[in-house]
Amino acid sequence: MPAQVRRTPLADQAAELLLERIRAGEWELGQKLPGESTLGPQLGVGRSTLREAIRQLAGRGVLSSRQGAGVFVAALDAPEHWDDVLWKADITAVLEVRTALETEAAALAAQRRTPAQLRAIRSALETRRRTRSGIDEHVAADIDFHRSVVVAAGNPVLIEIFDSMTPRVRAAMVEMLRIRRDFGGDADHRAHADIVDAVAEKDGAAAAASARTHLDGLKEALA
Protein backbone atom coordinates (compact mmCIF):
# COMPACT_ATOMS: atom_id res chain seq x y z
CA MET A 1 0.00 0.00 0.00
CA PRO A 2 1.47 3.43 -0.91
CA ALA A 3 2.65 5.65 1.95
CA GLN A 4 0.04 8.10 3.13
CA VAL A 5 0.29 11.49 4.81
CA ARG A 6 -0.18 11.14 8.54
CA ARG A 7 -2.10 13.72 10.50
CA THR A 8 -0.26 14.96 13.55
CA PRO A 9 -2.16 14.02 16.71
CA LEU A 10 -3.98 16.93 18.34
CA ALA A 11 -2.14 16.36 21.61
CA ASP A 12 1.20 16.81 19.84
CA GLN A 13 -0.02 20.03 18.24
CA ALA A 14 -1.33 21.30 21.57
CA ALA A 15 1.97 20.48 23.27
CA GLU A 16 3.89 22.44 20.64
CA LEU A 17 1.55 25.42 20.95
CA LEU A 18 1.98 25.42 24.72
CA LEU A 19 5.75 25.17 24.35
CA GLU A 20 5.78 28.08 21.92
CA ARG A 21 3.86 30.22 24.41
CA ILE A 22 6.25 29.28 27.20
CA ARG A 23 9.25 30.09 25.01
CA ALA A 24 7.65 33.45 24.17
CA GLY A 25 7.57 34.31 27.87
CA GLU A 26 3.82 34.20 28.40
CA TRP A 27 4.45 32.45 31.73
CA GLU A 28 7.46 32.82 33.98
CA LEU A 29 9.48 29.98 35.47
CA GLY A 30 7.52 28.50 38.36
CA GLN A 31 4.27 30.22 37.36
CA LYS A 32 1.03 28.28 37.39
CA LEU A 33 -0.73 27.71 34.08
CA PRO A 34 -4.41 28.60 33.67
CA GLY A 35 -6.91 25.87 34.46
CA GLU A 36 -8.20 23.35 31.94
CA SER A 37 -11.45 25.27 31.42
CA THR A 38 -9.41 28.29 30.25
CA LEU A 39 -6.47 26.67 28.51
CA GLY A 40 -8.45 24.07 26.56
CA PRO A 41 -10.63 26.58 24.66
CA GLN A 42 -7.58 28.78 24.03
CA LEU A 43 -5.87 25.88 22.29
CA GLY A 44 -9.06 24.60 20.70
CA VAL A 45 -8.86 21.14 22.28
CA GLY A 46 -10.82 19.13 24.81
CA ARG A 47 -9.71 18.25 28.32
CA SER A 48 -8.38 14.78 27.51
CA THR A 49 -6.24 16.17 24.66
CA LEU A 50 -4.99 18.99 26.86
CA ARG A 51 -4.05 16.56 29.62
CA GLU A 52 -2.08 14.45 27.14
CA ALA A 53 -0.26 17.56 25.90
CA ILE A 54 0.60 18.48 29.48
CA ARG A 55 1.85 14.93 30.13
CA GLN A 56 4.11 15.22 27.08
CA LEU A 57 5.63 18.47 28.26
CA ALA A 58 5.97 17.14 31.79
CA GLY A 59 7.90 14.19 30.36
CA ARG A 60 10.23 16.64 28.62
CA GLY A 61 10.78 18.54 31.86
CA VAL A 62 8.92 21.70 30.78
CA LEU A 63 5.86 21.38 33.02
CA SER A 64 5.30 19.99 36.49
CA SER A 65 1.93 18.76 37.74
CA ARG A 66 1.30 19.07 41.47
CA GLN A 67 -1.56 17.11 42.93
CA GLY A 68 -4.30 19.46 44.04
CA ALA A 69 -2.29 22.57 43.10
CA GLY A 70 -2.21 22.65 39.30
CA VAL A 71 0.36 22.70 36.52
CA PHE A 72 3.49 24.85 36.78
CA VAL A 73 6.29 25.90 34.41
CA ALA A 74 9.38 23.86 35.31
CA ALA A 75 11.60 25.00 32.41
CA LEU A 76 11.43 27.73 29.79
CA ASP A 77 12.33 25.39 26.92
CA ALA A 78 12.52 21.68 26.16
CA PRO A 79 15.98 20.14 26.09
CA GLU A 80 17.20 18.99 22.71
CA HIS A 81 16.80 15.30 21.98
CA TRP A 82 19.89 13.30 22.97
CA ASP A 83 20.37 11.86 19.46
CA ASP A 84 20.35 15.34 17.96
CA VAL A 85 22.92 16.50 20.51
CA LEU A 86 25.21 13.58 19.63
CA TRP A 87 25.06 14.06 15.88
CA LYS A 88 25.63 17.81 16.12
CA ALA A 89 28.64 17.41 18.44
CA ASP A 90 32.08 16.96 16.93
CA ILE A 91 33.70 13.59 17.51
CA THR A 92 36.25 15.03 19.95
CA ALA A 93 33.43 16.03 22.29
CA VAL A 94 31.87 12.59 21.92
CA LEU A 95 35.22 10.92 22.68
CA GLU A 96 35.59 13.02 25.82
CA VAL A 97 32.23 11.73 27.05
CA ARG A 98 33.17 8.21 26.04
CA THR A 99 36.45 8.54 27.99
CA ALA A 100 34.60 9.58 31.13
CA LEU A 101 32.11 6.74 30.74
CA GLU A 102 34.52 3.95 29.81
CA THR A 103 37.15 4.91 32.37
CA GLU A 104 34.60 4.46 35.14
CA ALA A 105 33.15 1.37 33.46
CA ALA A 106 36.59 -0.28 33.31
CA ALA A 107 37.18 0.41 36.99
CA LEU A 108 33.78 -1.01 37.92
CA ALA A 109 34.27 -4.01 35.63
CA ALA A 110 37.49 -4.84 37.47
CA GLN A 111 35.58 -4.83 40.75
CA ARG A 112 32.40 -6.57 39.65
CA ARG A 113 33.08 -8.80 36.65
CA THR A 114 32.05 -12.41 36.86
CA PRO A 115 34.10 -15.28 35.40
CA ALA A 116 31.60 -15.53 32.54
CA GLN A 117 31.89 -11.81 31.83
CA LEU A 118 35.69 -12.01 31.83
CA ARG A 119 35.49 -14.84 29.30
CA ALA A 120 33.17 -12.72 27.16
CA ILE A 121 35.63 -9.79 27.31
CA ARG A 122 38.55 -12.03 26.31
CA SER A 123 36.52 -13.55 23.49
CA ALA A 124 35.59 -10.07 22.21
CA LEU A 125 39.25 -9.05 22.37
CA GLU A 126 40.30 -12.08 20.32
CA THR A 127 37.55 -11.42 17.76
CA ARG A 128 38.73 -7.83 17.51
CA ARG A 129 42.33 -8.97 16.99
CA ARG A 130 41.34 -11.29 14.15
CA THR A 131 39.00 -8.82 12.43
CA ARG A 132 41.38 -6.73 10.34
CA SER A 133 40.26 -7.31 6.77
CA GLY A 134 37.58 -4.62 6.59
CA ILE A 135 37.05 -1.31 8.34
CA ASP A 136 33.33 -1.74 9.01
CA GLU A 137 33.88 -5.22 10.46
CA HIS A 138 36.81 -4.06 12.57
CA VAL A 139 34.87 -1.12 14.00
CA ALA A 140 31.94 -3.42 14.83
CA ALA A 141 34.30 -5.82 16.63
CA ASP A 142 35.93 -2.91 18.47
CA ILE A 143 32.57 -1.62 19.69
CA ASP A 144 31.58 -5.13 20.79
CA PHE A 145 34.77 -5.35 22.84
CA HIS A 146 34.23 -2.04 24.60
CA ARG A 147 30.59 -2.90 25.22
CA SER A 148 31.59 -6.17 26.88
CA VAL A 149 33.64 -4.17 29.39
CA VAL A 150 30.73 -1.78 30.00
CA VAL A 151 28.38 -4.73 30.54
CA ALA A 152 30.79 -6.18 33.12
CA ALA A 153 30.56 -2.92 35.06
CA GLY A 154 27.07 -4.01 36.08
CA ASN A 155 25.43 -0.61 35.69
CA PRO A 156 22.40 -0.51 33.34
CA VAL A 157 22.61 3.27 32.98
CA LEU A 158 26.18 3.05 31.67
CA ILE A 159 25.07 0.44 29.15
CA GLU A 160 22.15 2.61 28.02
CA ILE A 161 24.40 5.65 27.52
CA PHE A 162 27.03 3.58 25.70
CA ASP A 163 24.43 2.08 23.36
CA SER A 164 22.90 5.48 22.65
CA MET A 165 26.32 6.80 21.59
CA THR A 166 27.21 3.79 19.44
CA PRO A 167 25.80 4.95 16.05
CA ARG A 168 27.65 8.29 16.33
CA VAL A 169 30.87 6.62 17.45
CA ARG A 170 30.65 3.95 14.75
CA ALA A 171 30.25 6.51 11.96
CA ALA A 172 33.16 8.62 13.24
CA MET A 173 35.49 5.64 13.68
CA VAL A 174 34.75 4.31 10.20
CA GLU A 175 35.45 7.73 8.71
CA MET A 176 38.69 8.11 10.67
CA LEU A 177 40.02 4.68 9.70
CA ARG A 178 39.20 5.23 6.04
CA ILE A 179 41.41 8.30 6.14
CA ARG A 180 44.23 6.66 8.10
CA ARG A 181 43.99 3.25 6.37
CA ASP A 182 45.89 1.77 9.30
CA PHE A 183 44.13 -0.10 12.07
CA GLY A 184 44.32 -3.17 14.26
CA GLY A 185 48.11 -3.19 14.67
CA ASP A 186 50.08 -4.74 17.52
CA ALA A 187 50.25 -1.53 19.58
CA ASP A 188 46.50 -1.04 19.22
CA HIS A 189 45.84 -4.62 20.31
CA ARG A 190 48.17 -4.24 23.28
CA ALA A 191 46.28 -1.13 24.44
CA HIS A 192 43.07 -3.15 24.57
CA ALA A 193 44.78 -6.17 26.12
CA ASP A 194 46.04 -3.93 28.94
CA ILE A 195 42.43 -3.17 29.84
CA VAL A 196 41.60 -6.87 29.87
CA ASP A 197 44.62 -7.75 32.01
CA ALA A 198 43.67 -5.14 34.61
CA VAL A 199 40.05 -6.32 34.67
CA ALA A 200 41.24 -9.92 35.06
CA GLU A 201 43.48 -8.90 37.99
CA LYS A 202 40.61 -6.92 39.53
CA ASP A 203 42.80 -3.82 39.52
CA GLY A 204 40.32 -0.98 39.10
CA ALA A 205 42.91 1.80 39.02
CA ALA A 206 44.95 0.09 36.31
CA ALA A 207 41.83 -0.70 34.28
CA ALA A 208 40.71 2.92 34.41
CA ALA A 209 44.19 4.17 33.51
CA SER A 210 44.46 1.78 30.55
CA ALA A 211 41.02 2.79 29.25
CA ARG A 212 41.90 6.47 29.55
CA THR A 213 45.26 6.04 27.83
CA HIS A 214 43.65 4.22 24.91
CA LEU A 215 40.86 6.75 24.41
CA ASP A 216 43.16 9.74 24.86
CA GLY A 217 45.24 8.23 22.08
CA LEU A 218 42.18 8.10 19.83
CA LYS A 219 41.49 11.77 20.51
CA GLU A 220 45.07 12.69 19.69
CA ALA A 221 44.88 10.71 16.46
CA LEU A 222 41.74 12.60 15.45
CA ALA A 223 43.45 15.91 16.17
mmCIF file of C-alpha atoms in Angstrom, residues 91-92 95 98 128 135 138-139 142 168-184 188 214-223:
data_model
loop_
_atom_site.group_PDB
_atom_site.id
_atom_site.type_symbol
_atom_site.label_atom_id
_atom_site.label_comp_id
_atom_site.label_asym_id
_atom_site.label_seq_id
_atom_site.Cartn_x
_atom_site.Cartn_y
_atom_site.Cartn_z
ATOM 1 C CA ILE A 91 33.700 13.589 17.514
ATOM 2 C CA THR A 92 36.253 15.032 19.948
ATOM 3 C CA LEU A 95 35.216 10.923 22.678
ATOM 4 C CA ARG A 98 33.175 8.214 26.037
ATOM 5 C CA ARG A 128 38.726 -7.831 17.510
ATOM 6 C CA ILE A 135 37.048 -1.308 8.337
ATOM 7 C CA HIS A 138 36.812 -4.058 12.573
ATOM 8 C CA VAL A 139 34.872 -1.119 14.003
ATOM 9 C CA ASP A 142 35.929 -2.914 18.466
ATOM 10 C CA ARG A 168 27.647 8.290 16.328
ATOM 11 C CA VAL A 169 30.874 6.618 17.455
ATOM 12 C CA ARG A 170 30.648 3.946 14.748
ATOM 13 C CA ALA A 171 30.246 6.511 11.959
ATOM 14 C CA ALA A 172 33.159 8.618 13.236
ATOM 15 C CA MET A 173 35.491 5.642 13.682
ATOM 16 C CA VAL A 174 34.753 4.308 10.195
ATOM 17 C CA GLU A 175 35.452 7.728 8.705
ATOM 18 C CA MET A 176 38.690 8.114 10.673
ATOM 19 C CA LEU A 177 40.017 4.680 9.705
ATOM 20 C CA ARG A 178 39.197 5.229 6.041
ATOM 21 C CA ILE A 179 41.409 8.305 6.142
ATOM 22 C CA ARG A 180 44.227 6.655 8.099
ATOM 23 C CA ARG A 181 43.987 3.246 6.372
ATOM 24 C CA ASP A 182 45.889 1.768 9.301
ATOM 25 C CA PHE A 183 44.129 -0.102 12.069
ATOM 26 C CA GLY A 184 44.317 -3.169 14.265
ATOM 27 C CA ASP A 188 46.501 -1.041 19.221
ATOM 28 C CA HIS A 214 43.650 4.224 24.915
ATOM 29 C CA LEU A 215 40.857 6.747 24.411
ATOM 30 C CA ASP A 216 43.158 9.741 24.860
ATOM 31 C CA GLY A 217 45.245 8.227 22.079
ATOM 32 C CA LEU A 218 42.184 8.098 19.834
ATOM 33 C CA LYS A 219 41.489 11.768 20.512
ATOM 34 C CA GLU A 220 45.072 12.694 19.694
ATOM 35 C CA ALA A 221 44.877 10.706 16.456
ATOM 36 C CA LEU A 222 41.742 12.605 15.455
ATOM 37 C CA ALA A 223 43.451 15.910 16.171
#
